[in-house]
C-alpha cells in the first residue's frame, strides 16, 4: 500500500533520534542471553545507494525495564537503547498508509477516463488545454474539470479493509464506477462501488488486495455525460471575417445586411438601411456566444425544443468562402431563456432571453424620406 509521506518522514525522524546508552561488549558473544538470537524487533533501512543497515532489539535489562539490549547486524558490539524509544516504533501499519485515494496533484494529471456501466467519457489535457476526446471531441468547461480534479485528489479513505469479505469483493468486481487517471506517463484506476446506506462506498486502488471505504460524494458530482463537461462557449467568430448576416423570423420578411468593399455594412433592399445599434449587438454576441446550459446531444428530433420550425434563424456567411459560415436557430422559450442550436453541431442548448432578443432584433429599418421642399410661386 502507498505510504503517507509525512508519516514516513516522522517514522524516519524517530529512528534517527535514538542514542546508545551504554556499550555492553564488543566481543563476539552468545546472543541468546541478550534476546538477540531471536530479536523482539528488527529495523532495516535501505539507502538510495541500495546499502542496508539493520538494528536488532532484544530483551530488557533484568534490573532495568526501561532499557533494552541491541546490536547492529553488521558488527559484534552489543549496547543498550531506551525502551521508550522502541515503543514509539510499535505502531499500527495503517497509521503509515496514505489515506489519499489519488497521490497526484491536480496539475500533474493529464488524462481522465470515466466509466459507468456502458457509458464512458475521456478527457485529455494538451498544452494546458483540456478537451473531451471521447465519445465526441469538444472543448471543455475548465471550471467543471477543475472541480472534478479537486474532488478526486482530495478524496480520502475512511477505513482500510485488509481482509474484505466475499460480498465486498463481489461488489468491487463489478463496480459502479471506474475512474482512470493519467499523469507522468503512468495510469491508476479507482474502482468504486454503489453507495451504501451509511453514505459510504467501497473503493479499490488499481488491483490492490485490500479495499477501503470512502465518502459517497466522490461520485455524486461526477458524470459520464459529455454535455456536463462541454464548454459553454458555443460560437467564436471574428467580426472582420463576417460577410453577410441574414435574419429570418416566422411570419416576417427576411432581412439581410452585407459588407461593402470599404468594410461597412449596407442593407439588402434599397428602401431600408442598417440599424447600427442592432448590428453592433449581434457582432458582440457572435464574438463569444455563450450558452446558459446544454440540453441535448444528437437528439432524435428537434420538435420538443421548437427547433424543427424555429421562431428565428440567423445566418452568418464568412469572407473568402462560398459556404454558409454558421446558422443559429432560436426555438421555444424555457425557464432560463430560449432553446437554440447551431445547424450541423447536433447540440441543443439554452441562450439567455437577452441574447435571443439581441440576435433576433430588426437588422434594418426603413429609410426615412426627407420632406419635399415647397417652392413659393
Tab-separated table of C-alpha atoms in Angstrom:
chain	number	residue	atom	x	y	z
A	1	UNK	CA	0.000	0.000	0.000
A	2	UNK	CA	1.111	3.559	-0.630
A	3	UNK	CA	2.612	5.250	2.423
A	4	UNK	CA	1.769	8.648	3.813
A	5	UNK	CA	4.826	10.806	3.133
A	6	UNK	CA	4.508	12.789	6.356
A	7	UNK	CA	4.001	9.661	8.448
A	8	UNK	CA	7.018	8.011	6.815
A	9	UNK	CA	9.160	11.103	7.411
A	10	UNK	CA	8.040	11.155	11.050
A	11	UNK	CA	8.977	7.490	11.458
A	12	UNK	CA	12.427	8.089	9.958
A	13	UNK	CA	12.861	11.031	12.310
A	14	UNK	CA	12.094	8.782	15.292
A	15	UNK	CA	14.577	6.176	14.055
A	16	UNK	CA	17.401	8.706	13.946
A	17	UNK	CA	16.502	10.344	17.248
A	18	UNK	CA	17.824	7.485	19.449
A	19	UNK	CA	21.281	7.312	21.050
A	20	UNK	CA	23.217	4.418	22.581
A	21	UNK	CA	23.019	4.459	26.386
A	22	UNK	CA	25.825	2.039	27.243
A	23	UNK	CA	28.179	-0.285	25.384
A	24	UNK	CA	27.979	-3.807	26.840
A	25	UNK	CA	30.564	-5.723	24.823
A	26	UNK	CA	32.467	-5.543	21.553
A	27	UNK	CA	33.367	-9.232	21.539
A	28	UNK	CA	31.538	-11.964	19.719
A	29	UNK	CA	29.240	-13.437	22.344
A	30	UNK	CA	26.201	-15.617	22.960
A	31	UNK	CA	23.269	-13.544	21.712
A	32	UNK	CA	20.658	-15.698	23.455
A	33	UNK	CA	21.462	-14.052	26.786
A	34	UNK	CA	20.518	-10.681	25.357
A	35	UNK	CA	17.464	-11.881	23.434
A	36	UNK	CA	19.195	-11.054	20.175
A	37	UNK	CA	19.279	-14.564	18.697
A	38	UNK	CA	15.556	-14.147	18.013
A	39	UNK	CA	15.137	-10.369	18.384
A	40	UNK	CA	11.925	-8.757	19.518
A	41	UNK	CA	12.311	-6.041	16.884
A	42	UNK	CA	14.320	-5.844	13.680
A	43	UNK	CA	14.746	-2.477	11.955
A	44	UNK	CA	16.275	-2.374	8.464
A	45	UNK	CA	16.984	0.780	6.494
A	46	UNK	CA	17.725	0.794	2.771
A	47	UNK	CA	19.602	3.810	1.408
A	48	UNK	CA	19.323	5.359	-2.042
A	49	UNK	CA	22.669	3.721	-2.790
A	50	UNK	CA	20.955	0.365	-2.028
A	51	UNK	CA	23.088	-0.318	1.046
A	52	UNK	CA	21.363	-1.567	4.188
A	53	UNK	CA	21.717	-1.173	7.931
A	54	UNK	CA	19.854	-3.487	10.322
A	55	UNK	CA	19.347	-2.978	14.024
A	56	UNK	CA	18.271	-5.857	16.278
A	57	UNK	CA	16.389	-5.122	19.514
A	58	UNK	CA	16.329	-7.773	22.234
A	59	UNK	CA	15.296	-8.201	25.877
A	60	UNK	CA	15.000	-5.585	28.581
A	61	UNK	CA	17.754	-5.475	31.199
A	62	UNK	CA	16.935	-7.692	34.215
A	63	UNK	CA	17.073	-4.835	36.694
A	64	UNK	CA	16.051	-2.019	34.384
A	65	UNK	CA	12.857	-2.451	32.263
A	66	UNK	CA	13.396	0.989	30.765
A	67	UNK	CA	16.418	-0.234	28.790
A	68	UNK	CA	16.779	-2.856	26.040
A	69	UNK	CA	19.735	-4.681	24.554
A	70	UNK	CA	20.502	-4.001	20.905
A	71	UNK	CA	23.136	-4.592	18.213
A	72	UNK	CA	23.756	-3.883	14.582
A	73	UNK	CA	23.661	-6.995	12.455
A	74	UNK	CA	26.889	-5.955	10.732
A	75	UNK	CA	29.004	-5.871	13.937
A	76	UNK	CA	29.501	-7.893	17.151
A	77	UNK	CA	29.010	-4.952	19.524
A	78	UNK	CA	26.115	-5.187	21.989
A	79	UNK	CA	24.758	-1.999	23.580
A	80	UNK	CA	21.628	-0.652	25.216
A	81	UNK	CA	18.914	1.718	23.971
A	82	UNK	CA	15.903	3.323	25.715
A	83	UNK	CA	12.859	1.036	25.814
A	84	UNK	CA	10.625	4.105	25.442
A	85	UNK	CA	12.171	4.771	22.042
A	86	UNK	CA	11.209	1.289	20.862
A	87	UNK	CA	7.613	1.799	21.994
A	88	UNK	CA	7.349	4.771	19.628
A	89	UNK	CA	8.079	2.417	16.739
A	90	UNK	CA	5.403	-0.068	17.778
A	91	UNK	CA	2.629	1.499	15.687
A	92	UNK	CA	-0.305	0.274	13.624
A	93	UNK	CA	0.755	-0.098	9.979
A	94	UNK	CA	-2.464	1.641	8.919
A	95	UNK	CA	-1.133	4.839	10.512
A	96	UNK	CA	1.666	4.804	7.945
A	97	UNK	CA	-0.655	4.287	4.987
A	98	UNK	CA	-1.713	7.136	2.763
A	99	UNK	CA	-5.422	7.862	3.055
A	100	UNK	CA	-5.453	9.864	-0.174
A	101	UNK	CA	-7.142	7.970	-2.984
A	102	UNK	CA	-5.060	9.820	-5.583
A	103	UNK	CA	-1.430	10.621	-4.857
A	104	UNK	CA	-1.036	13.105	-7.736
A	105	UNK	CA	-1.651	16.839	-7.548
A	106	UNK	CA	-4.384	18.199	-9.874
A	107	UNK	CA	-1.846	19.986	-12.083
A	108	UNK	CA	0.029	16.712	-12.702
A	109	UNK	CA	-2.995	14.926	-14.169
A	110	UNK	CA	-3.211	14.960	-17.972
A	111	UNK	CA	-5.927	12.396	-18.640
A	112	UNK	CA	-9.239	11.293	-17.105
A	113	UNK	CA	-11.349	8.335	-18.177
A	114	UNK	CA	-14.741	7.855	-16.518
A	115	UNK	CA	-16.742	4.657	-16.998
A	116	UNK	CA	-20.164	3.869	-15.557
A	117	UNK	CA	-21.983	0.866	-16.969
A	118	UNK	CA	-21.872	1.055	-20.751
A	119	UNK	CA	-21.161	4.784	-20.819
A	120	UNK	CA	-17.671	6.203	-20.997
A	121	UNK	CA	-16.053	9.597	-21.433
A	122	UNK	CA	-12.398	10.537	-21.820
A	123	UNK	CA	-10.797	13.932	-21.254
A	124	UNK	CA	-7.219	14.826	-22.189
A	125	UNK	CA	-5.036	17.820	-21.369
A	126	UNK	CA	-2.576	19.005	-24.036
A	127	UNK	CA	-0.529	22.183	-23.602
A	128	UNK	CA	-2.624	23.056	-20.535
A	129	UNK	CA	-5.854	22.864	-22.573
A	130	UNK	CA	-8.445	20.217	-21.674
A	131	UNK	CA	-10.604	18.575	-24.319
A	132	UNK	CA	-13.217	15.849	-24.448
A	133	UNK	CA	-11.828	13.282	-26.884
A	134	UNK	CA	-14.399	10.512	-26.468
A	135	UNK	CA	-17.271	9.942	-27.329
A	136	UNK	CA	-17.022	13.306	-29.128
A	137	UNK	CA	-14.297	15.906	-29.478
A	138	UNK	CA	-15.218	19.160	-27.742
A	139	UNK	CA	-13.568	21.898	-25.738
A	140	UNK	CA	-14.396	21.625	-22.059
A	141	UNK	CA	-15.654	23.904	-19.357
A	142	UNK	CA	-12.454	24.474	-17.348
A	143	UNK	CA	-14.444	25.107	-14.155
A	144	UNK	CA	-16.088	21.676	-14.362
A	145	UNK	CA	-12.737	19.915	-14.916
A	146	UNK	CA	-11.114	21.855	-12.054
A	147	UNK	CA	-13.963	20.820	-9.743
A	148	UNK	CA	-13.630	17.181	-10.851
A	149	UNK	CA	-9.867	17.112	-10.233
A	150	UNK	CA	-10.311	18.773	-6.833
A	151	UNK	CA	-12.983	16.238	-5.877
A	152	UNK	CA	-10.812	13.243	-6.828
A	153	UNK	CA	-7.473	14.444	-5.437
A	154	UNK	CA	-8.979	15.496	-2.107
A	155	UNK	CA	-10.926	12.254	-1.581
A	156	UNK	CA	-9.642	10.024	1.214
A	157	UNK	CA	-10.043	6.540	2.664
A	158	UNK	CA	-12.214	6.497	5.774
A	159	UNK	CA	-11.396	2.879	6.680
A	160	UNK	CA	-8.970	0.262	5.350
A	161	UNK	CA	-10.352	-3.213	4.718
A	162	UNK	CA	-7.319	-5.503	4.705
A	163	UNK	CA	-9.444	-8.666	4.707
A	164	UNK	CA	-12.541	-7.815	2.654
A	165	UNK	CA	-15.476	-10.192	2.763
A	166	UNK	CA	-16.687	-12.213	-0.226
A	167	UNK	CA	-19.649	-9.837	-0.549
A	168	UNK	CA	-17.383	-6.793	-0.596
A	169	UNK	CA	-15.109	-8.378	-3.192
A	170	UNK	CA	-18.154	-9.160	-5.359
A	171	UNK	CA	-19.309	-5.524	-5.164
A	172	UNK	CA	-15.942	-4.193	-6.271
A	173	UNK	CA	-15.580	-6.822	-9.023
A	174	UNK	CA	-18.452	-5.153	-10.896
A	175	UNK	CA	-18.028	-1.547	-9.724
A	176	UNK	CA	-20.482	1.242	-10.399
A	177	UNK	CA	-17.579	3.452	-11.468
A	178	UNK	CA	-14.095	3.035	-12.901
A	179	UNK	CA	-12.067	6.240	-12.843
A	180	UNK	CA	-8.683	6.080	-14.577
A	181	UNK	CA	-6.242	8.962	-14.249
A	182	UNK	CA	-3.056	9.565	-16.228
A	183	UNK	CA	-0.043	11.537	-15.006
A	184	UNK	CA	3.707	11.475	-15.634
A	185	UNK	CA	3.291	8.700	-18.191
A	186	UNK	CA	1.558	6.417	-15.649
A	187	UNK	CA	-2.060	5.431	-15.086
A	188	UNK	CA	-4.012	4.491	-11.973
A	189	UNK	CA	-7.607	3.343	-11.670
A	190	UNK	CA	-10.138	3.685	-8.883
A	191	UNK	CA	-12.853	1.024	-8.766
A	192	UNK	CA	-15.830	2.404	-6.830
A	193	UNK	CA	-18.980	0.565	-5.728
A	194	UNK	CA	-22.531	1.856	-5.344
A	195	UNK	CA	-23.151	3.984	-2.260
A	196	UNK	CA	-24.385	2.141	0.833
A	197	UNK	CA	-26.906	3.148	3.472
A	198	UNK	CA	-24.123	4.672	5.599
A	199	UNK	CA	-23.330	7.071	2.735
A	200	UNK	CA	-20.033	5.289	2.067
A	201	UNK	CA	-18.878	3.260	-0.898
A	202	UNK	CA	-16.160	0.675	-1.377
A	203	UNK	CA	-13.055	1.665	-3.305
A	204	UNK	CA	-10.109	-0.277	-4.704
A	205	UNK	CA	-6.904	1.360	-5.926
A	206	UNK	CA	-5.693	-0.404	-9.089
A	207	UNK	CA	-5.672	-4.131	-8.278
A	208	UNK	CA	-4.786	-3.829	-4.587
A	209	UNK	CA	-5.672	-6.873	-2.457
A	210	UNK	CA	-7.090	-4.607	0.226
A	211	UNK	CA	-10.113	-2.345	-0.162
A	212	UNK	CA	-11.211	0.804	1.564
A	213	UNK	CA	-14.286	2.895	2.147
A	214	UNK	CA	-14.732	6.493	1.079
A	215	UNK	CA	-17.496	9.100	1.145
A	216	UNK	CA	-20.169	8.502	-1.487
A	217	UNK	CA	-19.855	12.156	-2.512
A	218	UNK	CA	-16.829	11.163	-4.617
A	219	UNK	CA	-19.188	10.168	-7.454
A	220	UNK	CA	-22.186	12.318	-6.648
A	221	UNK	CA	-20.924	15.188	-8.810
A	222	UNK	CA	-19.229	13.031	-11.445
A	223	UNK	CA	-20.898	12.454	-14.803
A	224	UNK	CA	-20.271	10.445	-17.961
A	225	UNK	CA	-22.469	12.826	-19.955
A	226	UNK	CA	-20.160	14.802	-22.294
A	227	UNK	CA	-22.558	17.763	-22.145
A	228	UNK	CA	-21.768	18.081	-18.429
A	229	UNK	CA	-18.140	18.990	-19.230
A	230	UNK	CA	-18.662	20.752	-22.553
A	231	UNK	CA	-17.546	24.370	-22.832
A	232	UNK	CA	-20.414	26.857	-22.683
A	233	UNK	CA	-18.761	28.903	-25.457
A	234	UNK	CA	-20.724	27.713	-28.483
A	235	UNK	CA	-19.509	30.210	-31.056
A	236	UNK	CA	-16.497	32.483	-31.511
A	237	UNK	CA	-16.461	34.495	-34.741
A	238	UNK	CA	-14.082	37.214	-35.808
A	239	UNK	CA	-16.219	40.220	-36.867
A	240	UNK	CA	-13.682	41.063	-39.553
A	241	UNK	CA	-14.481	37.745	-41.285
A	242	UNK	CA	-18.252	38.279	-41.384
A	243	UNK	CA	-19.502	38.975	-44.893
A	244	UNK	CA	-23.288	38.795	-44.596
A	245	UNK	CA	-25.891	38.410	-41.855
A	246	UNK	CA	-29.403	37.254	-42.696
A	247	UNK	CA	-32.296	37.187	-40.229
A	248	UNK	CA	-35.413	35.105	-40.884
A	249	UNK	CA	-38.314	35.266	-38.400
A	250	UNK	CA	-41.594	33.368	-38.553
A	251	UNK	CA	-44.194	35.381	-40.399
A	252	UNK	CA	-41.777	38.249	-41.091
A	253	UNK	CA	-39.928	39.207	-44.277
A	254	UNK	CA	-36.261	38.248	-44.486
A	255	UNK	CA	-33.724	40.902	-43.545
A	256	UNK	CA	-30.127	40.913	-44.710
A	257	UNK	CA	-27.040	43.089	-44.429
A	258	UNK	CA	-23.842	42.746	-46.432
A	259	UNK	CA	-20.332	44.117	-46.101
A	260	UNK	CA	-19.227	46.528	-48.794
A	261	UNK	CA	-15.789	46.868	-50.343
A	262	UNK	CA	-14.971	49.557	-47.784
A	263	UNK	CA	-15.886	47.214	-44.880
A	264	UNK	CA	-19.131	48.954	-43.985
A	265	UNK	CA	-22.467	47.108	-43.960
A	266	UNK	CA	-25.430	48.028	-46.153
A	267	UNK	CA	-28.983	46.687	-46.297
A	268	UNK	CA	-30.032	44.234	-48.982
A	269	UNK	CA	-33.062	46.331	-50.017
A	270	UNK	CA	-32.909	49.854	-51.434
A	271	UNK	CA	-35.680	51.189	-49.206
A	272	UNK	CA	-34.041	50.058	-45.959
A	273	UNK	CA	-30.858	50.854	-44.051
A	274	UNK	CA	-28.749	49.076	-41.403
A	275	UNK	CA	-29.706	49.608	-37.765
A	276	UNK	CA	-26.224	50.281	-36.291
A	277	UNK	CA	-27.228	49.509	-32.701
A	278	UNK	CA	-28.662	46.107	-33.656
A	279	UNK	CA	-25.656	45.241	-35.833
A	280	UNK	CA	-23.239	46.130	-33.020
A	281	UNK	CA	-25.177	43.992	-30.524
A	282	UNK	CA	-25.186	40.992	-32.875
A	283	UNK	CA	-21.451	41.359	-33.525
A	284	UNK	CA	-20.716	41.335	-29.790
A	285	UNK	CA	-22.778	38.163	-29.333
A	286	UNK	CA	-21.066	36.411	-32.253
A	287	UNK	CA	-17.610	37.157	-30.855
A	288	UNK	CA	-18.390	34.944	-27.845
A	289	UNK	CA	-21.807	33.294	-27.934
A	290	UNK	CA	-22.269	31.537	-24.594
A	291	UNK	CA	-24.907	29.003	-23.573
A	292	UNK	CA	-26.689	29.185	-20.245
A	293	UNK	CA	-26.681	25.377	-20.244
A	294	UNK	CA	-26.538	22.444	-22.644
A	295	UNK	CA	-29.715	20.379	-23.021
A	296	UNK	CA	-29.316	17.539	-25.507
A	297	UNK	CA	-26.769	15.952	-27.829
A	298	UNK	CA	-27.688	14.454	-31.174
A	299	UNK	CA	-31.443	14.419	-30.377
A	300	UNK	CA	-33.723	12.171	-32.433
A	301	UNK	CA	-35.991	15.165	-33.061
A	302	UNK	CA	-35.833	18.919	-32.517
A	303	UNK	CA	-39.592	19.212	-32.058
A	304	UNK	CA	-39.591	19.308	-28.194
A	305	UNK	CA	-37.406	22.406	-28.354
A	306	UNK	CA	-39.327	24.250	-31.050
A	307	UNK	CA	-36.319	23.966	-33.341
A	308	UNK	CA	-37.899	21.816	-36.035
A	309	UNK	CA	-39.697	25.001	-37.110
A	310	UNK	CA	-37.613	27.671	-35.367
A	311	UNK	CA	-39.068	31.025	-34.459
A	312	UNK	CA	-35.973	32.669	-35.911
A	313	UNK	CA	-32.755	31.844	-37.725
A	314	UNK	CA	-29.641	33.961	-38.071
A	315	UNK	CA	-27.369	33.005	-40.973
A	316	UNK	CA	-23.794	34.301	-40.985
A	317	UNK	CA	-21.523	33.862	-44.009
A	318	UNK	CA	-17.823	34.423	-43.787
A	319	UNK	CA	-15.447	36.035	-46.246
A	320	UNK	CA	-13.185	34.025	-48.566
A	321	UNK	CA	-15.747	31.197	-48.765
A	322	UNK	CA	-18.955	30.495	-50.611
A	323	UNK	CA	-20.189	28.145	-47.902
A	324	UNK	CA	-22.521	29.181	-45.090
A	325	UNK	CA	-20.468	30.044	-42.046
A	326	UNK	CA	-22.989	29.463	-39.264
A	327	UNK	CA	-26.770	29.188	-38.911
A	328	UNK	CA	-28.142	29.881	-35.423
A	329	UNK	CA	-31.674	28.608	-34.812
A	330	UNK	CA	-33.786	30.074	-31.988
A	331	UNK	CA	-36.661	27.940	-30.661
A	332	UNK	CA	-39.165	27.858	-27.822
A	333	UNK	CA	-38.986	29.684	-24.520
A	334	UNK	CA	-37.853	27.893	-21.367
A	335	UNK	CA	-37.464	28.967	-17.749
A	336	UNK	CA	-33.995	30.456	-18.227
A	337	UNK	CA	-34.092	31.625	-21.843
A	338	UNK	CA	-34.630	30.148	-25.294
A	339	UNK	CA	-33.720	26.788	-26.770
A	340	UNK	CA	-31.173	27.168	-29.560
A	341	UNK	CA	-28.824	25.191	-31.755
A	342	UNK	CA	-26.220	25.765	-34.425
A	343	UNK	CA	-27.015	23.897	-37.611
A	344	UNK	CA	-24.696	20.890	-38.009
A	345	UNK	CA	-23.489	20.931	-34.390
A	346	UNK	CA	-26.106	18.420	-33.090
A	347	UNK	CA	-26.241	20.101	-29.678
A	348	UNK	CA	-29.313	21.810	-28.236
A	349	UNK	CA	-28.551	24.481	-25.675
A	350	UNK	CA	-30.235	27.415	-23.970
A	351	UNK	CA	-29.305	31.055	-24.523
A	352	UNK	CA	-30.494	33.822	-22.253
A	353	UNK	CA	-33.613	35.763	-23.229
A	354	UNK	CA	-31.434	38.869	-23.588
A	355	UNK	CA	-29.130	37.099	-26.049
A	356	UNK	CA	-32.094	35.731	-28.018
A	357	UNK	CA	-33.622	39.207	-28.238
A	358	UNK	CA	-30.317	40.674	-29.464
A	359	UNK	CA	-29.875	38.040	-32.170
A	360	UNK	CA	-33.440	38.407	-33.484
A	361	UNK	CA	-33.865	42.181	-33.349
A	362	UNK	CA	-34.699	44.143	-36.537
A	363	UNK	CA	-31.499	44.240	-38.596
A	364	UNK	CA	-32.688	47.025	-40.883
A	365	UNK	CA	-35.071	49.952	-40.620
A	366	UNK	CA	-36.915	51.924	-43.325
A	367	UNK	CA	-35.049	54.834	-44.877
A	368	UNK	CA	-36.709	57.975	-43.730
A	369	UNK	CA	-37.781	60.121	-46.665
A	370	UNK	CA	-36.788	63.730	-46.492
A	371	UNK	CA	-39.809	66.047	-46.638
A	372	UNK	CA	-40.232	67.727	-50.034
A	373	UNK	CA	-39.461	71.413	-50.088
A	374	UNK	CA	-42.384	73.516	-51.319
A	375	UNK	CA	-41.224	76.278	-53.572
A	376	UNK	CA	-43.042	79.572	-53.369
A	377	UNK	CA	-44.549	80.741	-56.623
